[in-house]
mmCIF file with all atom_site columns, C-alpha atoms in Angstrom:
data_model
loop_
_atom_site.group_PDB
_atom_site.id
_atom_site.type_symbol
_atom_site.label_atom_id
_atom_site.label_alt_id
_atom_site.label_comp_id
_atom_site.label_asym_id
_atom_site.label_entity_id
_atom_site.label_seq_id
_atom_site.pdbx_PDB_ins_code
_atom_site.Cartn_x
_atom_site.Cartn_y
_atom_site.Cartn_z
_atom_site.occupancy
_atom_site.B_iso_or_equiv
_atom_site.pdbx_formal_charge
_atom_site.auth_seq_id
_atom_site.auth_comp_id
_atom_site.auth_asym_id
_atom_site.auth_atom_id
_atom_site.pdbx_PDB_model_num
ATOM 1   C CA . MET A 1 1   ? -1.134  -23.697 114.547 1.00 92.00 ? 1   MET A CA 1
ATOM 2   C CA . ASN A 1 2   ? 0.260   -24.988 111.269 1.00 97.00 ? 2   ASN A CA 1
ATOM 3   C CA . ARG A 1 3   ? -0.439  -23.196 108.005 1.00 98.00 ? 3   ARG A CA 1
ATOM 4   C CA . LEU A 1 4   ? -2.303  -25.358 105.524 1.00 98.00 ? 4   LEU A CA 1
ATOM 5   C CA . ALA A 1 5   ? -2.599  -24.763 101.785 1.00 98.00 ? 5   ALA A CA 1
ATOM 6   C CA . LEU A 1 6   ? -5.495  -26.933 100.653 1.00 98.00 ? 6   LEU A CA 1
ATOM 7   C CA . PHE A 1 7   ? -5.744  -27.422 96.885  1.00 98.00 ? 7   PHE A CA 1
ATOM 8   C CA . ASP A 1 8   ? -8.561  -28.598 94.685  1.00 98.00 ? 8   ASP A CA 1
ATOM 9   C CA . CYS A 1 9   ? -7.310  -31.035 92.018  1.00 97.00 ? 9   CYS A CA 1
ATOM 10  C CA . ASP A 1 10  ? -9.206  -30.850 88.699  1.00 95.00 ? 10  ASP A CA 1
ATOM 11  C CA . GLY A 1 11  ? -8.833  -27.398 87.180  1.00 95.00 ? 11  GLY A CA 1
ATOM 12  C CA . THR A 1 12  ? -6.464  -26.221 89.906  1.00 97.00 ? 12  THR A CA 1
ATOM 13  C CA . LEU A 1 13  ? -3.485  -28.604 89.989  1.00 98.00 ? 13  LEU A CA 1
ATOM 14  C CA . VAL A 1 14  ? -4.171  -30.525 86.764  1.00 96.00 ? 14  VAL A CA 1
ATOM 15  C CA . ASP A 1 15  ? -6.117  -29.959 83.554  1.00 94.00 ? 15  ASP A CA 1
ATOM 16  C CA . SER A 1 16  ? -8.367  -33.020 83.436  1.00 90.00 ? 16  SER A CA 1
ATOM 17  C CA . GLN A 1 17  ? -11.315 -31.669 81.467  1.00 90.00 ? 17  GLN A CA 1
ATOM 18  C CA . ALA A 1 18  ? -10.744 -33.855 78.384  1.00 89.00 ? 18  ALA A CA 1
ATOM 19  C CA . ASN A 1 19  ? -11.231 -37.092 80.328  1.00 90.00 ? 19  ASN A CA 1
ATOM 20  C CA . ILE A 1 20  ? -14.147 -35.774 82.399  1.00 91.00 ? 20  ILE A CA 1
ATOM 21  C CA . CYS A 1 21  ? -15.985 -34.479 79.342  1.00 93.00 ? 21  CYS A CA 1
ATOM 22  C CA . ARG A 1 22  ? -15.475 -37.699 77.402  1.00 93.00 ? 22  ARG A CA 1
ATOM 23  C CA . ALA A 1 23  ? -16.624 -39.884 80.305  1.00 92.00 ? 23  ALA A CA 1
ATOM 24  C CA . VAL A 1 24  ? -19.796 -37.796 80.738  1.00 94.00 ? 24  VAL A CA 1
ATOM 25  C CA . GLU A 1 25  ? -20.471 -37.846 77.008  1.00 95.00 ? 25  GLU A CA 1
ATOM 26  C CA . ASP A 1 26  ? -20.036 -41.624 76.773  1.00 95.00 ? 26  ASP A CA 1
ATOM 27  C CA . THR A 1 27  ? -22.239 -42.177 79.828  1.00 95.00 ? 27  THR A CA 1
ATOM 28  C CA . PHE A 1 28  ? -25.028 -40.000 78.460  1.00 95.00 ? 28  PHE A CA 1
ATOM 29  C CA . ALA A 1 29  ? -24.803 -41.655 75.056  1.00 95.00 ? 29  ALA A CA 1
ATOM 30  C CA . THR A 1 30  ? -25.174 -45.073 76.686  1.00 94.00 ? 30  THR A CA 1
ATOM 31  C CA . HIS A 1 31  ? -28.364 -43.890 78.388  1.00 95.00 ? 31  HIS A CA 1
ATOM 32  C CA . ARG A 1 32  ? -29.618 -42.189 75.208  1.00 95.00 ? 32  ARG A CA 1
ATOM 33  C CA . LEU A 1 33  ? -29.713 -38.819 76.921  1.00 95.00 ? 33  LEU A CA 1
ATOM 34  C CA . ASP A 1 34  ? -29.024 -35.492 75.251  1.00 94.00 ? 34  ASP A CA 1
ATOM 35  C CA . ILE A 1 35  ? -25.294 -34.944 75.633  1.00 95.00 ? 35  ILE A CA 1
ATOM 36  C CA . PRO A 1 36  ? -24.492 -31.749 77.557  1.00 94.00 ? 36  PRO A CA 1
ATOM 37  C CA . SER A 1 37  ? -22.250 -29.124 76.061  1.00 95.00 ? 37  SER A CA 1
ATOM 38  C CA . ARG A 1 38  ? -18.656 -29.202 77.220  1.00 94.00 ? 38  ARG A CA 1
ATOM 39  C CA . ASP A 1 39  ? -19.214 -25.854 78.887  1.00 92.00 ? 39  ASP A CA 1
ATOM 40  C CA . ALA A 1 40  ? -22.067 -27.363 80.911  1.00 94.00 ? 40  ALA A CA 1
ATOM 41  C CA . ILE A 1 41  ? -19.856 -30.316 81.873  1.00 95.00 ? 41  ILE A CA 1
ATOM 42  C CA . ARG A 1 42  ? -17.032 -28.049 82.996  1.00 91.00 ? 42  ARG A CA 1
ATOM 43  C CA . ARG A 1 43  ? -19.506 -26.201 85.214  1.00 91.00 ? 43  ARG A CA 1
ATOM 44  C CA . ILE A 1 44  ? -20.121 -29.328 87.330  1.00 91.00 ? 44  ILE A CA 1
ATOM 45  C CA . VAL A 1 45  ? -16.455 -30.276 87.792  1.00 91.00 ? 45  VAL A CA 1
ATOM 46  C CA . GLY A 1 46  ? -15.763 -30.282 91.521  1.00 87.00 ? 46  GLY A CA 1
ATOM 47  C CA . LEU A 1 47  ? -19.092 -31.669 92.633  1.00 89.00 ? 47  LEU A CA 1
ATOM 48  C CA . SER A 1 48  ? -19.352 -35.270 93.768  1.00 89.00 ? 48  SER A CA 1
ATOM 49  C CA . LEU A 1 49  ? -20.676 -37.540 91.025  1.00 92.00 ? 49  LEU A CA 1
ATOM 50  C CA . VAL A 1 50  ? -24.283 -37.908 92.120  1.00 94.00 ? 50  VAL A CA 1
ATOM 51  C CA . GLU A 1 51  ? -24.622 -34.160 92.635  1.00 94.00 ? 51  GLU A CA 1
ATOM 52  C CA . ALA A 1 52  ? -22.944 -33.541 89.265  1.00 94.00 ? 52  ALA A CA 1
ATOM 53  C CA . MET A 1 53  ? -25.407 -35.808 87.494  1.00 96.00 ? 53  MET A CA 1
ATOM 54  C CA . ALA A 1 54  ? -28.305 -34.137 89.299  1.00 95.00 ? 54  ALA A CA 1
ATOM 55  C CA . ALA A 1 55  ? -27.073 -30.770 88.047  1.00 95.00 ? 55  ALA A CA 1
ATOM 56  C CA . LEU A 1 56  ? -26.818 -32.040 84.465  1.00 96.00 ? 56  LEU A CA 1
ATOM 57  C CA . VAL A 1 57  ? -30.175 -33.884 84.469  1.00 95.00 ? 57  VAL A CA 1
ATOM 58  C CA . PRO A 1 58  ? -32.274 -32.079 87.097  1.00 95.00 ? 58  PRO A CA 1
ATOM 59  C CA . GLN A 1 59  ? -35.526 -33.534 85.776  1.00 93.00 ? 59  GLN A CA 1
ATOM 60  C CA . ALA A 1 60  ? -34.448 -37.140 86.438  1.00 91.00 ? 60  ALA A CA 1
ATOM 61  C CA . GLU A 1 61  ? -35.242 -39.039 89.613  1.00 94.00 ? 61  GLU A CA 1
ATOM 62  C CA . ALA A 1 62  ? -32.642 -39.537 92.326  1.00 94.00 ? 62  ALA A CA 1
ATOM 63  C CA . ALA A 1 63  ? -32.255 -43.234 91.483  1.00 96.00 ? 63  ALA A CA 1
ATOM 64  C CA . HIS A 1 64  ? -31.328 -42.288 87.913  1.00 94.00 ? 64  HIS A CA 1
ATOM 65  C CA . HIS A 1 65  ? -28.697 -39.868 89.180  1.00 96.00 ? 65  HIS A CA 1
ATOM 66  C CA . ASP A 1 66  ? -27.198 -42.745 91.188  1.00 95.00 ? 66  ASP A CA 1
ATOM 67  C CA . THR A 1 67  ? -27.171 -44.968 88.096  1.00 96.00 ? 67  THR A CA 1
ATOM 68  C CA . LEU A 1 68  ? -25.526 -42.304 85.948  1.00 96.00 ? 68  LEU A CA 1
ATOM 69  C CA . ALA A 1 69  ? -22.863 -41.735 88.597  1.00 94.00 ? 69  ALA A CA 1
ATOM 70  C CA . ALA A 1 70  ? -22.090 -45.456 88.822  1.00 95.00 ? 70  ALA A CA 1
ATOM 71  C CA . ASP A 1 71  ? -21.901 -45.770 85.031  1.00 95.00 ? 71  ASP A CA 1
ATOM 72  C CA . TYR A 1 72  ? -19.622 -42.726 84.838  1.00 93.00 ? 72  TYR A CA 1
ATOM 73  C CA . LYS A 1 73  ? -17.248 -44.470 87.254  1.00 91.00 ? 73  LYS A CA 1
ATOM 74  C CA . ARG A 1 74  ? -17.295 -47.628 85.140  1.00 93.00 ? 74  ARG A CA 1
ATOM 75  C CA . THR A 1 75  ? -16.686 -45.607 81.982  1.00 92.00 ? 75  THR A CA 1
ATOM 76  C CA . PHE A 1 76  ? -13.734 -43.819 83.545  1.00 87.00 ? 76  PHE A CA 1
ATOM 77  C CA . GLN A 1 77  ? -12.258 -47.087 84.822  1.00 87.00 ? 77  GLN A CA 1
ATOM 78  C CA . LYS A 1 78  ? -12.623 -48.625 81.365  1.00 90.00 ? 78  LYS A CA 1
ATOM 79  C CA . MET A 1 79  ? -10.812 -45.647 79.843  1.00 87.00 ? 79  MET A CA 1
ATOM 80  C CA . ARG A 1 80  ? -8.007  -46.129 82.350  1.00 82.00 ? 80  ARG A CA 1
ATOM 81  C CA . GLY A 1 81  ? -7.912  -49.880 81.750  1.00 84.00 ? 81  GLY A CA 1
ATOM 82  C CA . ASP A 1 82  ? -7.752  -49.691 77.965  1.00 87.00 ? 82  ASP A CA 1
ATOM 83  C CA . GLY A 1 83  ? -5.170  -46.918 77.983  1.00 82.00 ? 83  GLY A CA 1
ATOM 84  C CA . THR A 1 84  ? -7.354  -44.287 76.323  1.00 80.00 ? 84  THR A CA 1
ATOM 85  C CA . LEU A 1 85  ? -7.263  -41.708 79.109  1.00 76.00 ? 85  LEU A CA 1
ATOM 86  C CA . ALA A 1 86  ? -5.821  -38.434 77.894  1.00 77.00 ? 86  ALA A CA 1
ATOM 87  C CA . GLU A 1 87  ? -2.858  -36.969 79.741  1.00 82.00 ? 87  GLU A CA 1
ATOM 88  C CA . GLU A 1 88  ? -3.868  -34.862 82.744  1.00 89.00 ? 88  GLU A CA 1
ATOM 89  C CA . PRO A 1 89  ? -1.019  -32.342 82.787  1.00 93.00 ? 89  PRO A CA 1
ATOM 90  C CA . LEU A 1 90  ? -0.079  -30.184 85.724  1.00 96.00 ? 90  LEU A CA 1
ATOM 91  C CA . PHE A 1 91  ? -0.735  -26.537 85.033  1.00 97.00 ? 91  PHE A CA 1
ATOM 92  C CA . GLU A 1 92  ? 2.583   -24.929 84.211  1.00 96.00 ? 92  GLU A CA 1
ATOM 93  C CA . GLY A 1 93  ? 4.321   -23.511 87.265  1.00 97.00 ? 93  GLY A CA 1
ATOM 94  C CA . ILE A 1 94  ? 2.496   -25.570 89.920  1.00 97.00 ? 94  ILE A CA 1
ATOM 95  C CA . VAL A 1 95  ? 5.619   -27.414 91.067  1.00 97.00 ? 95  VAL A CA 1
ATOM 96  C CA . GLY A 1 96  ? 7.487   -24.145 91.461  1.00 97.00 ? 96  GLY A CA 1
ATOM 97  C CA . VAL A 1 97  ? 4.650   -22.737 93.576  1.00 97.00 ? 97  VAL A CA 1
ATOM 98  C CA . LEU A 1 98  ? 4.727   -25.823 95.810  1.00 97.00 ? 98  LEU A CA 1
ATOM 99  C CA . ASP A 1 99  ? 8.489   -25.463 96.192  1.00 97.00 ? 99  ASP A CA 1
ATOM 100 C CA . GLN A 1 100 ? 8.205   -21.828 97.277  1.00 97.00 ? 100 GLN A CA 1
ATOM 101 C CA . LEU A 1 101 ? 5.322   -22.392 99.667  1.00 97.00 ? 101 LEU A CA 1
ATOM 102 C CA . GLU A 1 102 ? 6.981   -25.433 101.216 1.00 97.00 ? 102 GLU A CA 1
ATOM 103 C CA . ALA A 1 103 ? 10.150  -23.423 101.792 1.00 96.00 ? 103 ALA A CA 1
ATOM 104 C CA . ASP A 1 104 ? 7.994   -20.848 103.572 1.00 96.00 ? 104 ASP A CA 1
ATOM 105 C CA . GLY A 1 105 ? 6.628   -23.493 105.935 1.00 97.00 ? 105 GLY A CA 1
ATOM 106 C CA . TRP A 1 106 ? 3.238   -24.311 104.421 1.00 98.00 ? 106 TRP A CA 1
ATOM 107 C CA . LEU A 1 107 ? 1.758   -27.802 104.688 1.00 98.00 ? 107 LEU A CA 1
ATOM 108 C CA . PHE A 1 108 ? -0.232  -29.143 101.717 1.00 98.00 ? 108 PHE A CA 1
ATOM 109 C CA . GLY A 1 109 ? -3.502  -30.997 101.307 1.00 98.00 ? 109 GLY A CA 1
ATOM 110 C CA . VAL A 1 110 ? -6.042  -31.791 98.606  1.00 98.00 ? 110 VAL A CA 1
ATOM 111 C CA . ALA A 1 111 ? -9.833  -31.464 98.775  1.00 98.00 ? 111 ALA A CA 1
ATOM 112 C CA . THR A 1 112 ? -11.388 -32.871 95.622  1.00 97.00 ? 112 THR A CA 1
ATOM 113 C CA . GLY A 1 113 ? -14.495 -34.347 94.088  1.00 93.00 ? 113 GLY A CA 1
ATOM 114 C CA . LYS A 1 114 ? -12.310 -37.153 92.733  1.00 92.00 ? 114 LYS A CA 1
ATOM 115 C CA . SER A 1 115 ? -12.331 -40.625 94.243  1.00 91.00 ? 115 SER A CA 1
ATOM 116 C CA . ASP A 1 116 ? -9.458  -41.879 96.389  1.00 94.00 ? 116 ASP A CA 1
ATOM 117 C CA . ARG A 1 117 ? -8.286  -43.996 93.460  1.00 90.00 ? 117 ARG A CA 1
ATOM 118 C CA . GLY A 1 118 ? -8.483  -41.162 90.956  1.00 89.00 ? 118 GLY A CA 1
ATOM 119 C CA . LEU A 1 119 ? -6.590  -38.734 93.151  1.00 94.00 ? 119 LEU A CA 1
ATOM 120 C CA . ALA A 1 120 ? -3.920  -41.291 93.993  1.00 95.00 ? 120 ALA A CA 1
ATOM 121 C CA . HIS A 1 121 ? -3.419  -41.967 90.285  1.00 91.00 ? 121 HIS A CA 1
ATOM 122 C CA . VAL A 1 122 ? -2.984  -38.278 89.423  1.00 93.00 ? 122 VAL A CA 1
ATOM 123 C CA . LEU A 1 123 ? -0.592  -37.495 92.268  1.00 96.00 ? 123 LEU A CA 1
ATOM 124 C CA . ALA A 1 124 ? 1.518   -40.577 91.601  1.00 95.00 ? 124 ALA A CA 1
ATOM 125 C CA . ALA A 1 125 ? 1.688   -39.817 87.869  1.00 93.00 ? 125 ALA A CA 1
ATOM 126 C CA . HIS A 1 126 ? 3.265   -36.446 88.644  1.00 96.00 ? 126 HIS A CA 1
ATOM 127 C CA . GLY A 1 127 ? 5.455   -37.602 91.545  1.00 96.00 ? 127 GLY A CA 1
ATOM 128 C CA . LEU A 1 128 ? 3.535   -35.426 94.012  1.00 97.00 ? 128 LEU A CA 1
ATOM 129 C CA . THR A 1 129 ? 2.205   -38.016 96.457  1.00 97.00 ? 129 THR A CA 1
ATOM 130 C CA . PRO A 1 130 ? 4.789   -37.386 99.218  1.00 97.00 ? 130 PRO A CA 1
ATOM 131 C CA . ARG A 1 131 ? 4.159   -33.646 99.190  1.00 97.00 ? 131 ARG A CA 1
ATOM 132 C CA . PHE A 1 132 ? 0.566   -33.782 100.424 1.00 98.00 ? 132 PHE A CA 1
ATOM 133 C CA . LEU A 1 133 ? -0.056  -34.444 104.095 1.00 98.00 ? 133 LEU A CA 1
ATOM 134 C CA . THR A 1 134 ? -3.847  -34.767 103.940 1.00 98.00 ? 134 THR A CA 1
ATOM 135 C CA . LEU A 1 135 ? -6.053  -36.030 101.103 1.00 98.00 ? 135 LEU A CA 1
ATOM 136 C CA . GLN A 1 136 ? -9.816  -35.535 101.220 1.00 98.00 ? 136 GLN A CA 1
ATOM 137 C CA . THR A 1 137 ? -12.019 -36.992 98.476  1.00 97.00 ? 137 THR A CA 1
ATOM 138 C CA . ALA A 1 138 ? -15.638 -37.566 97.528  1.00 93.00 ? 138 ALA A CA 1
ATOM 139 C CA . ASP A 1 139 ? -15.353 -41.162 98.762  1.00 94.00 ? 139 ASP A CA 1
ATOM 140 C CA . ARG A 1 140 ? -15.451 -40.060 102.393 1.00 93.00 ? 140 ARG A CA 1
ATOM 141 C CA . HIS A 1 141 ? -17.268 -36.726 102.457 1.00 96.00 ? 141 HIS A CA 1
ATOM 142 C CA . PRO A 1 142 ? -20.444 -34.947 101.383 1.00 95.00 ? 142 PRO A CA 1
ATOM 143 C CA . SER A 1 143 ? -20.128 -33.050 98.131  1.00 94.00 ? 143 SER A CA 1
ATOM 144 C CA . LYS A 1 144 ? -18.690 -29.558 98.029  1.00 97.00 ? 144 LYS A CA 1
ATOM 145 C CA . PRO A 1 145 ? -19.657 -26.951 99.200  1.00 97.00 ? 145 PRO A CA 1
ATOM 146 C CA . HIS A 1 146 ? -20.172 -28.834 102.487 1.00 97.00 ? 146 HIS A CA 1
ATOM 147 C CA . PRO A 1 147 ? -17.177 -27.960 104.727 1.00 98.00 ? 147 PRO A CA 1
ATOM 148 C CA . SER A 1 148 ? -16.434 -31.555 105.789 1.00 98.00 ? 148 SER A CA 1
ATOM 149 C CA . MET A 1 149 ? -13.351 -31.965 103.585 1.00 98.00 ? 149 MET A CA 1
ATOM 150 C CA . ILE A 1 150 ? -11.734 -28.815 104.915 1.00 98.00 ? 150 ILE A CA 1
ATOM 151 C CA . GLU A 1 151 ? -12.614 -29.590 108.521 1.00 98.00 ? 151 GLU A CA 1
ATOM 152 C CA . GLN A 1 152 ? -11.031 -33.046 108.327 1.00 98.00 ? 152 GLN A CA 1
ATOM 153 C CA . ALA A 1 153 ? -7.963  -31.708 106.527 1.00 98.00 ? 153 ALA A CA 1
ATOM 154 C CA . MET A 1 154 ? -7.413  -29.087 109.218 1.00 98.00 ? 154 MET A CA 1
ATOM 155 C CA . ALA A 1 155 ? -7.751  -31.718 111.944 1.00 98.00 ? 155 ALA A CA 1
ATOM 156 C CA . GLU A 1 156 ? -5.160  -33.948 110.264 1.00 98.00 ? 156 GLU A CA 1
ATOM 157 C CA . ALA A 1 157 ? -2.736  -31.081 109.611 1.00 98.00 ? 157 ALA A CA 1
ATOM 158 C CA . GLY A 1 158 ? -3.036  -29.359 112.978 1.00 98.00 ? 158 GLY A CA 1
ATOM 159 C CA . ALA A 1 159 ? -4.317  -26.213 111.310 1.00 98.00 ? 159 ALA A CA 1
ATOM 160 C CA . ALA A 1 160 ? -7.128  -23.787 112.150 1.00 98.00 ? 160 ALA A CA 1
ATOM 161 C CA . PRO A 1 161 ? -9.526  -21.828 109.913 1.00 98.00 ? 161 PRO A CA 1
ATOM 162 C CA . GLU A 1 162 ? -7.451  -18.690 110.333 1.00 97.00 ? 162 GLU A CA 1
ATOM 163 C CA . THR A 1 163 ? -4.274  -20.529 109.198 1.00 97.00 ? 163 THR A CA 1
ATOM 164 C CA . THR A 1 164 ? -5.855  -22.390 106.261 1.00 98.00 ? 164 THR A CA 1
ATOM 165 C CA . VAL A 1 165 ? -6.285  -21.303 102.649 1.00 98.00 ? 165 VAL A CA 1
ATOM 166 C CA . MET A 1 166 ? -8.552  -23.202 100.248 1.00 98.00 ? 166 MET A CA 1
ATOM 167 C CA . ILE A 1 167 ? -7.291  -22.842 96.674  1.00 98.00 ? 167 ILE A CA 1
ATOM 168 C CA . GLY A 1 168 ? -9.657  -23.811 93.867  1.00 98.00 ? 168 GLY A CA 1
ATOM 169 C CA . ASP A 1 169 ? -11.075 -23.017 90.472  1.00 97.00 ? 169 ASP A CA 1
ATOM 170 C CA . THR A 1 170 ? -14.807 -23.387 91.093  1.00 96.00 ? 170 THR A CA 1
ATOM 171 C CA . SER A 1 171 ? -17.573 -21.634 92.964  1.00 97.00 ? 171 SER A CA 1
ATOM 172 C CA . TYR A 1 172 ? -18.013 -24.826 94.998  1.00 97.00 ? 172 TYR A CA 1
ATOM 173 C CA . ASP A 1 173 ? -14.469 -24.458 96.354  1.00 98.00 ? 173 ASP A CA 1
ATOM 174 C CA . MET A 1 174 ? -15.062 -20.853 97.363  1.00 98.00 ? 174 MET A CA 1
ATOM 175 C CA . LEU A 1 175 ? -18.380 -21.664 99.039  1.00 98.00 ? 175 LEU A CA 1
ATOM 176 C CA . MET A 1 176 ? -16.806 -24.619 100.836 1.00 98.00 ? 176 MET A CA 1
ATOM 177 C CA . ALA A 1 177 ? -14.049 -22.371 102.183 1.00 98.00 ? 177 ALA A CA 1
ATOM 178 C CA . ARG A 1 178 ? -16.578 -19.795 103.352 1.00 98.00 ? 178 ARG A CA 1
ATOM 179 C CA . ASN A 1 179 ? -18.618 -22.520 105.037 1.00 98.00 ? 179 ASN A CA 1
ATOM 180 C CA . ALA A 1 180 ? -15.495 -23.729 106.859 1.00 98.00 ? 180 ALA A CA 1
ATOM 181 C CA . GLY A 1 181 ? -14.427 -20.216 107.871 1.00 98.00 ? 181 GLY A CA 1
ATOM 182 C CA . THR A 1 182 ? -11.136 -20.336 105.952 1.00 98.00 ? 182 THR A CA 1
ATOM 183 C CA . ARG A 1 183 ? -9.642  -18.023 103.374 1.00 98.00 ? 183 ARG A CA 1
ATOM 184 C CA . ALA A 1 184 ? -10.951 -18.654 99.844  1.00 98.00 ? 184 ALA A CA 1
ATOM 185 C CA . LEU A 1 185 ? -8.388  -18.148 97.065  1.00 98.00 ? 185 LEU A CA 1
ATOM 186 C CA . GLY A 1 186 ? -9.681  -18.677 93.526  1.00 98.00 ? 186 GLY A CA 1
ATOM 187 C CA . VAL A 1 187 ? -7.606  -19.495 90.464  1.00 98.00 ? 187 VAL A CA 1
ATOM 188 C CA . GLY A 1 188 ? -8.472  -18.129 87.060  1.00 96.00 ? 188 GLY A CA 1
ATOM 189 C CA . TRP A 1 189 ? -7.074  -20.927 84.867  1.00 96.00 ? 189 TRP A CA 1
ATOM 190 C CA . GLY A 1 190 ? -9.711  -23.550 85.700  1.00 95.00 ? 190 GLY A CA 1
ATOM 191 C CA . TYR A 1 191 ? -13.342 -24.242 84.882  1.00 94.00 ? 191 TYR A CA 1
ATOM 192 C CA . HIS A 1 192 ? -15.271 -21.326 86.453  1.00 95.00 ? 192 HIS A CA 1
ATOM 193 C CA . THR A 1 193 ? -14.673 -17.683 85.591  1.00 96.00 ? 193 THR A CA 1
ATOM 194 C CA . PRO A 1 194 ? -13.063 -15.148 87.929  1.00 97.00 ? 194 PRO A CA 1
ATOM 195 C CA . ASP A 1 195 ? -16.444 -13.412 88.139  1.00 97.00 ? 195 ASP A CA 1
ATOM 196 C CA . ASP A 1 196 ? -18.015 -16.692 89.263  1.00 97.00 ? 196 ASP A CA 1
ATOM 197 C CA . LEU A 1 197 ? -15.348 -17.089 91.932  1.00 98.00 ? 197 LEU A CA 1
ATOM 198 C CA . HIS A 1 198 ? -15.752 -13.562 93.277  1.00 98.00 ? 198 HIS A CA 1
ATOM 199 C CA . ALA A 1 199 ? -19.536 -13.976 93.344  1.00 98.00 ? 199 ALA A CA 1
ATOM 200 C CA . ALA A 1 200 ? -19.121 -17.166 95.395  1.00 98.00 ? 200 ALA A CA 1
ATOM 201 C CA . GLY A 1 201 ? -17.057 -15.379 98.020  1.00 98.00 ? 201 GLY A CA 1
ATOM 202 C CA . ALA A 1 202 ? -13.433 -15.582 96.899  1.00 98.00 ? 202 ALA A CA 1
ATOM 203 C CA . HIS A 1 203 ? -11.243 -13.288 98.965  1.00 97.00 ? 203 HIS A CA 1
ATOM 204 C CA . ALA A 1 204 ? -8.952  -12.998 95.933  1.00 97.00 ? 204 ALA A CA 1
ATOM 205 C CA . VAL A 1 205 ? -8.429  -14.648 92.534  1.00 98.00 ? 205 VAL A CA 1
ATOM 206 C CA . ALA A 1 206 ? -5.013  -15.492 91.093  1.00 98.00 ? 206 ALA A CA 1
ATOM 207 C CA . LEU A 1 207 ? -5.055  -15.081 87.324  1.00 97.00 ? 207 LEU A CA 1
ATOM 208 C CA . ARG A 1 208 ? -1.647  -16.705 86.786  1.00 96.00 ? 208 ARG A CA 1
ATOM 209 C CA . VAL A 1 209 ? -0.046  -19.644 88.602  1.00 97.00 ? 209 VAL A CA 1
ATOM 210 C CA . PRO A 1 210 ? 2.971   -17.619 89.834  1.00 95.00 ? 210 PRO A CA 1
ATOM 211 C CA . ASP A 1 211 ? 0.586   -15.114 91.441  1.00 96.00 ? 211 ASP A CA 1
ATOM 212 C CA . LEU A 1 212 ? -0.436  -17.720 94.034  1.00 96.00 ? 212 LEU A CA 1
ATOM 213 C CA . VAL A 1 213 ? 2.647   -17.336 96.196  1.00 94.00 ? 213 VAL A CA 1
ATOM 214 C CA . GLY A 1 214 ? 2.267   -13.616 96.798  1.00 93.00 ? 214 GLY A CA 1
ATOM 215 C CA . MET A 1 215 ? -1.472  -13.917 97.411  1.00 94.00 ? 215 MET A CA 1
ATOM 216 C CA . MET A 1 216 ? -1.282  -16.642 100.070 1.00 89.00 ? 216 MET A CA 1
ATOM 217 C CA . THR A 1 217 ? -0.791  -14.197 102.926 1.00 72.00 ? 217 THR A CA 1
ATOM 218 C CA . ALA A 1 218 ? -1.924  -10.974 101.261 1.00 63.00 ? 218 ALA A CA 1
#
C-alpha cells in the first residue's frame, strides 16, 4: 500500500485566518448579528460552512445557518473579485517538509473545509497544485469530523488506514483521523491549541514545521 500524507489547508499549510475572520465579520454585520470574537471564529475553522455557522449562532434555526453560509461564500467571492483578499502565506518551512517527504516516497493529499474553488486558488497561488494527488473538500463531503474525506483520499491514492497520516491544526482533523482509523498528527502553529489536539485524540503534535518529518513514522 502507498503511504499517504493528508494535509488540512487552513492553519496547517497556509495562514488564512485574516480572510476568514473578515468574511465572517462582514457576514454577521450584514445580518445585524453580534460579531463573534476572532478567537471564536478561529475555533470553527475546519468545519464546513453550515456547521461553522451553527457553531457560531447555535440559537438560530437551520435555515438561517444555510443563509449565513451562502452569504459568507458571496462575501468571500466579492473579496476575491475586488482584490481585497489578504495574502494567505504558506507557513515557513512547508515546502521543505514536502520536499523531504516526497523524497522518502510519501504521496500527498488535502482534506479541507474549503470549497473546490478556494482550495484550487490557494494551491495555484503557491505553485503546489501538481504536488497533491488527491483533493477532498467540503463541496463533496460531510463536514469534519466525518471520515468521508479521508476514506475517499485513501481510495484515490491506493493507501490504507495503517499507511495514512492525517496532519491538521484542529480538533476536527484529529477526530476525523480517529474516525477513519488513521494516524492523527496535530500541528501547533494553527488555530487550536496543542492541548485541544491531544484531547481530540492526536497521536502526536508537532510544535514546529520542521518537526513534521521526523514525526511522520515515529
